[in-house]
mmCIF file of C-alpha atoms and ligand atoms in Angstrom:
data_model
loop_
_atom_site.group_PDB
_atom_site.id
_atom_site.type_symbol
_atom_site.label_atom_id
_atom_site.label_comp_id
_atom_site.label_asym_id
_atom_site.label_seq_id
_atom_site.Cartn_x
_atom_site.Cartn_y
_atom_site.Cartn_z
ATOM 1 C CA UNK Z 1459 -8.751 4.154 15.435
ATOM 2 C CA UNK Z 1460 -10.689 6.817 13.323
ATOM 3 C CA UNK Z 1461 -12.896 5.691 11.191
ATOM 4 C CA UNK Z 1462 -13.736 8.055 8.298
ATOM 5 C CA UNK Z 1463 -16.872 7.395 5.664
ATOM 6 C CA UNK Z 1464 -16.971 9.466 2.493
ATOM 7 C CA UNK Z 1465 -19.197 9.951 0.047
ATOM 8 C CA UNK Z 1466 -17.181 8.444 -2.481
ATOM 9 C CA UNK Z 1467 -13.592 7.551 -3.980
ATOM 10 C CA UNK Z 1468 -13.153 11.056 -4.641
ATOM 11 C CA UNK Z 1469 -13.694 12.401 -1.471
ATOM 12 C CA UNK Z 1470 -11.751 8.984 -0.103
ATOM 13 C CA UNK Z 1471 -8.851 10.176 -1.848
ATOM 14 C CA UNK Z 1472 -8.889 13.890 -1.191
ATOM 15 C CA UNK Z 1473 -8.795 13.144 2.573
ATOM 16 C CA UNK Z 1474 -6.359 10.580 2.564
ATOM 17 C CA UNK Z 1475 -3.664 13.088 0.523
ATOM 18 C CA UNK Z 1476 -4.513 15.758 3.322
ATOM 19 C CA UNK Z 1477 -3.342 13.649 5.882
ATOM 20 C CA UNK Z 1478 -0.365 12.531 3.698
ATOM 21 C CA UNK Z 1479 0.256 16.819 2.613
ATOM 22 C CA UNK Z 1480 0.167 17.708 5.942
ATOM 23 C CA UNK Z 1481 2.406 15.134 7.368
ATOM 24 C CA UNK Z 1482 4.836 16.389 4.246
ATOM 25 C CA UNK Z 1483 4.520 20.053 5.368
ATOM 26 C CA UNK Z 1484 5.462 19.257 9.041
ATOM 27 C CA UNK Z 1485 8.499 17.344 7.886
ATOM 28 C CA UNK Z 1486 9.947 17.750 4.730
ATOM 29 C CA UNK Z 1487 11.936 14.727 5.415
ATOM 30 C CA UNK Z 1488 8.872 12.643 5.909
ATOM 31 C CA UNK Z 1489 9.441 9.383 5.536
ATOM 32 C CA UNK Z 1490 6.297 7.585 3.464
ATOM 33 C CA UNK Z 1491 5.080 3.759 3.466
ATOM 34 C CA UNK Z 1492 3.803 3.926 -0.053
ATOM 35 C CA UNK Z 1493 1.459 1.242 -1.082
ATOM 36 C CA UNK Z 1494 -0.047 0.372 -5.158
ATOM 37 C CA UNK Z 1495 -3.208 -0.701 -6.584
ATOM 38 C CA UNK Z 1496 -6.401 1.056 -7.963
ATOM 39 C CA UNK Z 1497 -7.303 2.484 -4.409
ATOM 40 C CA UNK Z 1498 -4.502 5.358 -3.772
ATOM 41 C CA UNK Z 1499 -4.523 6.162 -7.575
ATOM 42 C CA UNK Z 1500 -6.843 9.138 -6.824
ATOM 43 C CA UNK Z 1501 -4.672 10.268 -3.536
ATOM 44 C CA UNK Z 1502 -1.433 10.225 -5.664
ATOM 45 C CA UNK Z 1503 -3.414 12.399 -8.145
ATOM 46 C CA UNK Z 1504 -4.207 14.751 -5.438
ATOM 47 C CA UNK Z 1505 -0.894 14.656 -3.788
ATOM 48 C CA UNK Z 1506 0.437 15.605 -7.299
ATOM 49 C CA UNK Z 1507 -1.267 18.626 -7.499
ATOM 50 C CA UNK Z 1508 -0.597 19.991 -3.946
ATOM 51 C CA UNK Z 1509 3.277 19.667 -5.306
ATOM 52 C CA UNK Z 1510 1.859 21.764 -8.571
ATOM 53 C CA UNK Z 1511 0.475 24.271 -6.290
ATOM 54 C CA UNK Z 1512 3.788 24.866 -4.750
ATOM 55 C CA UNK Z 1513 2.112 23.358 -1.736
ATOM 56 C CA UNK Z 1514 4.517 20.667 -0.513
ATOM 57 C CA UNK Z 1515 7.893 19.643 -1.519
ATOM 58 C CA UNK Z 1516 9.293 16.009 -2.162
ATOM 59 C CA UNK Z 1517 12.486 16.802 -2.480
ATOM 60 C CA UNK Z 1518 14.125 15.421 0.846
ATOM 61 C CA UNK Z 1519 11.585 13.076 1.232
ATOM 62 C CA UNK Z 1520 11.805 9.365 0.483
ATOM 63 C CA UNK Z 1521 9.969 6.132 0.954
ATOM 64 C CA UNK Z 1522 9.559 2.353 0.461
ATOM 65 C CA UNK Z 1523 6.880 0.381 -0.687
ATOM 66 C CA UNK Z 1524 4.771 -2.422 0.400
ATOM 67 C CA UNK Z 1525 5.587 -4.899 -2.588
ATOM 68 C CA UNK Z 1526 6.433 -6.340 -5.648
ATOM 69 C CA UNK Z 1527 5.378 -8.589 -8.201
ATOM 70 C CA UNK Z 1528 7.615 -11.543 -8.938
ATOM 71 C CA UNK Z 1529 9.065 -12.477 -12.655
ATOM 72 C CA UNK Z 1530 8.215 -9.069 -13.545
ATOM 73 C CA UNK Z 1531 10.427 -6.237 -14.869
ATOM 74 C CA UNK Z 1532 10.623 -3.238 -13.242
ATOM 75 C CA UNK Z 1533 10.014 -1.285 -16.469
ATOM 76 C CA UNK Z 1534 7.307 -3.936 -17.313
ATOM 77 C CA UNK Z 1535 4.142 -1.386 -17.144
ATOM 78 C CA UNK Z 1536 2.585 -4.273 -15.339
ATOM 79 C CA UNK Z 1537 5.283 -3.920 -11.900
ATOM 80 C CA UNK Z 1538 4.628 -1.872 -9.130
ATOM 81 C CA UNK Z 1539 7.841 0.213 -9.836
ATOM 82 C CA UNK Z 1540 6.357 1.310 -13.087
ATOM 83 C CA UNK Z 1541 3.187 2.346 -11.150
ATOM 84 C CA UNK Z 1542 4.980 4.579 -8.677
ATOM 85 C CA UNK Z 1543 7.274 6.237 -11.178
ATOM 86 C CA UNK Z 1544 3.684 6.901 -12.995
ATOM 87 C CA UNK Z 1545 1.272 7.910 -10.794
ATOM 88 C CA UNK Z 1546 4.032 9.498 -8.371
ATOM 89 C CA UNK Z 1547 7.797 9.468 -8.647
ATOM 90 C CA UNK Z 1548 8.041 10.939 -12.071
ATOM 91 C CA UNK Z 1549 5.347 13.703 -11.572
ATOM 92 C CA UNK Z 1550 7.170 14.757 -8.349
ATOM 93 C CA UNK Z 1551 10.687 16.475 -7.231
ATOM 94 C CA UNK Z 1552 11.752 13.425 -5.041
ATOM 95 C CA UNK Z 1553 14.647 12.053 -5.543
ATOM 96 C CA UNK Z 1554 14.516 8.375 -7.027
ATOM 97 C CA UNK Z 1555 17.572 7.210 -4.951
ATOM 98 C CA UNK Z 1556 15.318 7.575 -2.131
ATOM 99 C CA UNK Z 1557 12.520 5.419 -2.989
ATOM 100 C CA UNK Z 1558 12.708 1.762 -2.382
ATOM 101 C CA UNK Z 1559 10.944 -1.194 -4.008
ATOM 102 C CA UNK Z 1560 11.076 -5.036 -3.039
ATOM 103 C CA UNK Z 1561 12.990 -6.465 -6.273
ATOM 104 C CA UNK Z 1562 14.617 -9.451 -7.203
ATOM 105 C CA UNK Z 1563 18.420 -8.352 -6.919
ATOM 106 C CA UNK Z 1564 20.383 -12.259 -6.371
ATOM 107 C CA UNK Z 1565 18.272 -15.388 -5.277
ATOM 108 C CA UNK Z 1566 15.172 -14.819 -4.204
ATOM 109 C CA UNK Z 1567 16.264 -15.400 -0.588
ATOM 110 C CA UNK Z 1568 19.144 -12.795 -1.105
ATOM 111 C CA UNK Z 1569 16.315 -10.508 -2.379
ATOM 112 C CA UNK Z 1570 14.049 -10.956 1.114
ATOM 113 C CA UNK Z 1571 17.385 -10.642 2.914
ATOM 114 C CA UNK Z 1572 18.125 -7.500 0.968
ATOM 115 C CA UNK Z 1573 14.889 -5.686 1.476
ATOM 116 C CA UNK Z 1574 14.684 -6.538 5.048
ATOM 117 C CA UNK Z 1575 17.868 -4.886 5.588
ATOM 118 C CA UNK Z 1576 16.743 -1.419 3.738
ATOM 119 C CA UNK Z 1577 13.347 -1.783 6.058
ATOM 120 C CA UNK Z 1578 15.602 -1.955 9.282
ATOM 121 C CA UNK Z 1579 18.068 0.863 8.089
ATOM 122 C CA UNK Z 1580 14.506 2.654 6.921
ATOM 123 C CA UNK Z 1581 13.470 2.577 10.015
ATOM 124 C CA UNK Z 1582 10.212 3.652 11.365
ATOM 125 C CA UNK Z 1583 7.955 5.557 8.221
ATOM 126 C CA UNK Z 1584 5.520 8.745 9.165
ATOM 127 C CA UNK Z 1585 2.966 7.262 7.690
ATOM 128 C CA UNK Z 1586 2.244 4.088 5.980
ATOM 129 C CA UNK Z 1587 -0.382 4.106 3.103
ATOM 130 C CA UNK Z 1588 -2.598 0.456 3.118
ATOM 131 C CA UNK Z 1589 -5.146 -0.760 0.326
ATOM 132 C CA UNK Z 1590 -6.887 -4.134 1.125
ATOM 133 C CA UNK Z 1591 -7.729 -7.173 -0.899
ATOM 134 C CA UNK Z 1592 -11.456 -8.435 -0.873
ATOM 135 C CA UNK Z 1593 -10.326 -11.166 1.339
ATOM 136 C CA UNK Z 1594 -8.580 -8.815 3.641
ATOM 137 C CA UNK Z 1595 -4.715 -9.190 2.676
ATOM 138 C CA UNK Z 1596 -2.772 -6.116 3.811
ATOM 139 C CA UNK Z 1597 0.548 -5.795 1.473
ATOM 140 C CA UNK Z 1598 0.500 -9.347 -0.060
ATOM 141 C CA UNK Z 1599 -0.235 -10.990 3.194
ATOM 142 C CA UNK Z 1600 -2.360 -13.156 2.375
ATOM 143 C CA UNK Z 1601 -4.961 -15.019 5.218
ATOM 144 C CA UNK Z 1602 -3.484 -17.817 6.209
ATOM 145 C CA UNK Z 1603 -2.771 -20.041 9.818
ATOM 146 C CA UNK Z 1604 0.638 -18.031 10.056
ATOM 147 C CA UNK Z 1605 1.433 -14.304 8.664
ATOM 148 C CA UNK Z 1606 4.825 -13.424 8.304
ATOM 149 C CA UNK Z 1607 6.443 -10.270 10.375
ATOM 150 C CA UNK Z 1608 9.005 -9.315 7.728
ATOM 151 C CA UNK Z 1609 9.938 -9.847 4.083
ATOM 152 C CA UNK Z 1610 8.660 -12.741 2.395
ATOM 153 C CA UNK Z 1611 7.832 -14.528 -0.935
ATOM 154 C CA UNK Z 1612 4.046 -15.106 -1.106
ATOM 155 C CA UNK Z 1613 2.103 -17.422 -3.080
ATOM 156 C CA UNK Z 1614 -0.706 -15.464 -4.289
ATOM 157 C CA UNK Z 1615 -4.394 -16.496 -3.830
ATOM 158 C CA UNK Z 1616 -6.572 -17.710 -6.409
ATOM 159 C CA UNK Z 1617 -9.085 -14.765 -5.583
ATOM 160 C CA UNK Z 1618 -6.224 -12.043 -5.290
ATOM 161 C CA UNK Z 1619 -4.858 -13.237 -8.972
ATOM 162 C CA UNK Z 1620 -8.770 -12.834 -10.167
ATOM 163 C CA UNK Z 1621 -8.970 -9.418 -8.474
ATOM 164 C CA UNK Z 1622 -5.782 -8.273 -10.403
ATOM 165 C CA UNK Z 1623 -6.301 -9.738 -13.350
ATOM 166 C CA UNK Z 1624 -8.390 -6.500 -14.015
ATOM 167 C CA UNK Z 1625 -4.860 -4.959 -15.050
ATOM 168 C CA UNK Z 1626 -3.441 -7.837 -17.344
ATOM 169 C CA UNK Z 1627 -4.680 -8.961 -20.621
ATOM 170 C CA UNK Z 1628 -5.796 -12.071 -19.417
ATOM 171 C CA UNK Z 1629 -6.066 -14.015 -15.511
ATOM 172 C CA UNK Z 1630 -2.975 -16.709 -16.676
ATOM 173 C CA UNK Z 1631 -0.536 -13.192 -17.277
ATOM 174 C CA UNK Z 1632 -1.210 -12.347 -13.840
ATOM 175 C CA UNK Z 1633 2.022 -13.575 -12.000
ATOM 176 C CA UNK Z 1634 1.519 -15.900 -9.053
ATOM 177 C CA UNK Z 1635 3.773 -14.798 -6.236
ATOM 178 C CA UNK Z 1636 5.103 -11.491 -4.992
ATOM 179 C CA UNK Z 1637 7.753 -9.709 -3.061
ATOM 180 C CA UNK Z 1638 6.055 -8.300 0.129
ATOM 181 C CA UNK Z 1639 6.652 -6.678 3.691
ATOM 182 C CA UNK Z 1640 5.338 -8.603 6.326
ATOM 183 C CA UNK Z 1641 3.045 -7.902 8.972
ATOM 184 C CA UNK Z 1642 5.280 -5.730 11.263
ATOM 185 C CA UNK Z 1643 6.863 -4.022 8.560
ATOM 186 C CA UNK Z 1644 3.810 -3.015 7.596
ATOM 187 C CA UNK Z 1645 2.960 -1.671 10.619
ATOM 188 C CA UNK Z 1646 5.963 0.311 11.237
ATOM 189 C CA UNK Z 1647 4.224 3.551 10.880
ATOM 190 C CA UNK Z 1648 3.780 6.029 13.450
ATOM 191 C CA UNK Z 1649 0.420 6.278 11.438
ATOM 192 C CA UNK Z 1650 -1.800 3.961 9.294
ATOM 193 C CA UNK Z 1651 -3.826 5.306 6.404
ATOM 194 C CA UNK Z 1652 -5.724 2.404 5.491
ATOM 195 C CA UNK Z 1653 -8.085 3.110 2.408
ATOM 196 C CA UNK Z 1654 -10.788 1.091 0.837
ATOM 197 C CA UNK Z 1655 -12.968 1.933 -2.195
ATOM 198 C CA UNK Z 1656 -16.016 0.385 -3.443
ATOM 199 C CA UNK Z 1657 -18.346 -2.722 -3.273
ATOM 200 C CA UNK Z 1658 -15.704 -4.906 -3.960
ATOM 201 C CA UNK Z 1659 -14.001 -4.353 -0.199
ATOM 202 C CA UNK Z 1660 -17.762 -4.322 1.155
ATOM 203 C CA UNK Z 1661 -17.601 -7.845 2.308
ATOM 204 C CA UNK Z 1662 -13.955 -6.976 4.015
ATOM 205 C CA UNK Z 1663 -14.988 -3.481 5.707
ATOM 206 C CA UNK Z 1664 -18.081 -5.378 6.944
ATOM 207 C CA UNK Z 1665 -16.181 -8.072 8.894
ATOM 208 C CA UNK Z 1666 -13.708 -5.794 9.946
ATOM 209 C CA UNK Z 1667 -16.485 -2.948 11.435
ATOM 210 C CA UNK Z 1668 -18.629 -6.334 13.302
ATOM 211 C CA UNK Z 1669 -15.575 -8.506 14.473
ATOM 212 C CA UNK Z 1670 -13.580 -8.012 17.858
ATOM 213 C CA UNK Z 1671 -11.473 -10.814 16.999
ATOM 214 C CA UNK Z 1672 -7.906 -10.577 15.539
ATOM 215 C CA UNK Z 1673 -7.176 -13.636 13.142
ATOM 216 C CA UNK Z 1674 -4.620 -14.372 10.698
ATOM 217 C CA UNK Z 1675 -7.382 -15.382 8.834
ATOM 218 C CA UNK Z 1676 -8.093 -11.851 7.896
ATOM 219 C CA UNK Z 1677 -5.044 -10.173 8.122
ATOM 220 C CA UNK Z 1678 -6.790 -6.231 8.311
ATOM 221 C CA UNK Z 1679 -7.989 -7.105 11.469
ATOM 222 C CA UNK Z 1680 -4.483 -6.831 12.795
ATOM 223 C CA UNK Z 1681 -5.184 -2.771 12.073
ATOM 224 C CA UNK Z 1682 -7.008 -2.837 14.992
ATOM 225 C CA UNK Z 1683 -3.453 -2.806 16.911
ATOM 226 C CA UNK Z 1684 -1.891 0.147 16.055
ATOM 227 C CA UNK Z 1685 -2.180 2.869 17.907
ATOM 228 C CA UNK Z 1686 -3.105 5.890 15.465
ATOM 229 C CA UNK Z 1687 -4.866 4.409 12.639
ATOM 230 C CA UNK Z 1688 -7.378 5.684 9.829
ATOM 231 C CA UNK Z 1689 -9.296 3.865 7.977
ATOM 232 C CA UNK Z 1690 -11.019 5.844 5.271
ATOM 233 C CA UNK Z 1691 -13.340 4.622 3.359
ATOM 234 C CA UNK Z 1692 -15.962 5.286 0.903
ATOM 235 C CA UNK Z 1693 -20.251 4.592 0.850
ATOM 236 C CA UNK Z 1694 -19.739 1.683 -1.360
ATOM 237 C CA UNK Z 1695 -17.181 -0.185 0.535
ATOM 238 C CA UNK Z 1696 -18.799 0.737 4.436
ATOM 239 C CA UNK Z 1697 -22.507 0.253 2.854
ATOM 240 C CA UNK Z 1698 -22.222 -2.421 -0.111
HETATM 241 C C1 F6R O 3165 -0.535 -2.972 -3.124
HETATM 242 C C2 F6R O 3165 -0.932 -3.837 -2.007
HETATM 243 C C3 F6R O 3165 -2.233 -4.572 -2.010
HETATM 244 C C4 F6R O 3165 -3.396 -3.700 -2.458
HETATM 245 C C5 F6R O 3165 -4.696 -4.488 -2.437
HETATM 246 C C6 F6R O 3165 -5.851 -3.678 -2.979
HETATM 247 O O1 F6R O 3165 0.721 -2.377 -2.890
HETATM 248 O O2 F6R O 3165 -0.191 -3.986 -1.096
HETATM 249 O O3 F6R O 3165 -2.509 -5.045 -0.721
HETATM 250 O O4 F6R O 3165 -3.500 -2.590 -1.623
HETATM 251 O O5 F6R O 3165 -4.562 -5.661 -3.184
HETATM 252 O O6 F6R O 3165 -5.632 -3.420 -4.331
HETATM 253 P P1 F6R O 3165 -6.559 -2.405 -5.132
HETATM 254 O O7 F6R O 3165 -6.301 -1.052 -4.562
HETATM 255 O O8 F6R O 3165 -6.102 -2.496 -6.560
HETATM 256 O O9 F6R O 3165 -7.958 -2.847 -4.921
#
């Protein structure tokens, strides 16, 4: 694993969208683990503006994405489809058919069953983008005695809805369960980029840089496992 401190969320995000650019410019049928939240906001940005500069090219590339809010409409400007198509998708040559959300499509079972299939025909990304909750959750798994491999419906933890109710009106519009990959999904990457940005992930970062212990307890320990990993973070997340 390569751990990388930067200065700050700027310089977080410019290195993270270097390692995503380049990956891009080696393949340009790079397959991408794209993940949502405040943290890669800044890498998108960046990634944006290499495709401005004529620097890479999205236009046979596709990916899929960690997860998805339930009860939410994908043109709701609250769901994580609406984030991608803003920060990304729109602002980008790729083509849309490519991309891939979790979303309700059927039952809720049919959904899982649907996305898991699209993961296995996927197959393996080129790089797979991570944020982290303050209580360590990678995707939407959250800690917990048992962490699921693939696809599952997850009831959302009291402090994850408080952290996200940052981007709602209020903590009650904040839906309570969401669409996510599981664990080895995840991980199906032949790299992770995990990225964590200020004092908020402090607490996480900490445990994770003083443990040697995996638990499902704290499920970004399990990033200790794969083989080529970054984890990129800035002052205020390694230093508090
Ligand atoms: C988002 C995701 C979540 C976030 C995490 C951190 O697709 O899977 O695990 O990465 O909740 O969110 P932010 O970046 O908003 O602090």
């Amino acid at each position: 694993m390569e751990i990388i401190v930067c200065d700050d969320y700027d310089q977080m995000s410019k290195k993270a969208s270097e390692i995503v650019s380049d990956i891009i410019k080696e393949n340009p049928k790079a397959k991408l683990g794209l993940a949502t939240g405040s943290t890669p906001v800044g890498m998108y940005e960046n990634l944006v503006k290499d495709y401005e500069d004529g620097k890479i090219d999205f236009k046979e590339v596709s990916s899929v994405n960690l997860d998805e809010y339930v009860g939410i409409d994908k043109d709701n400007p609250q769901s994580y489809q609406y984030f991608m198509n803003e920060h990304l998708f729109d602002k980008v040559n790729i083509n849309k058919e490519n991309t891939h959300l979790p979303k309700e499509d059927g039952s809720l079972e049919e959904s899982v069953k649907k996305y898991d299939k699209l993961l296995e025909e996927f197959g393996q990304r080129d790089v797979q983008v991570l944020g982290i909750g303050p209580n360590g959750h990678i995707a939407f798994n959250e800690p917990d005695d048992k962490l699921n491999m693939h696809t599952s419906i997850i009831n959302l933890k009291e402090e994850t809805i408080e952290a996200n109710s940052r981007f709602f009106d209020s903590k009650e519009d904040v839906p309570k369960q969401a669409m996510s990959m599981g664990m080895a999904d995840a991980f199906n990457a032949k790299t992770l980029l995990v990225l964590a940005s200020g004092k908020n992930k402090h607490k996480a970062v900490e445990k994770f840089m003083h443990t040697d212990k995996i638990e499902t307890m704290f499920p970004m320990s399990f990033i200790a496992l794969h083989p080529n990993c970054y984890l990129i973070v800035d002052k205020q997340a390694y230093e508090g």
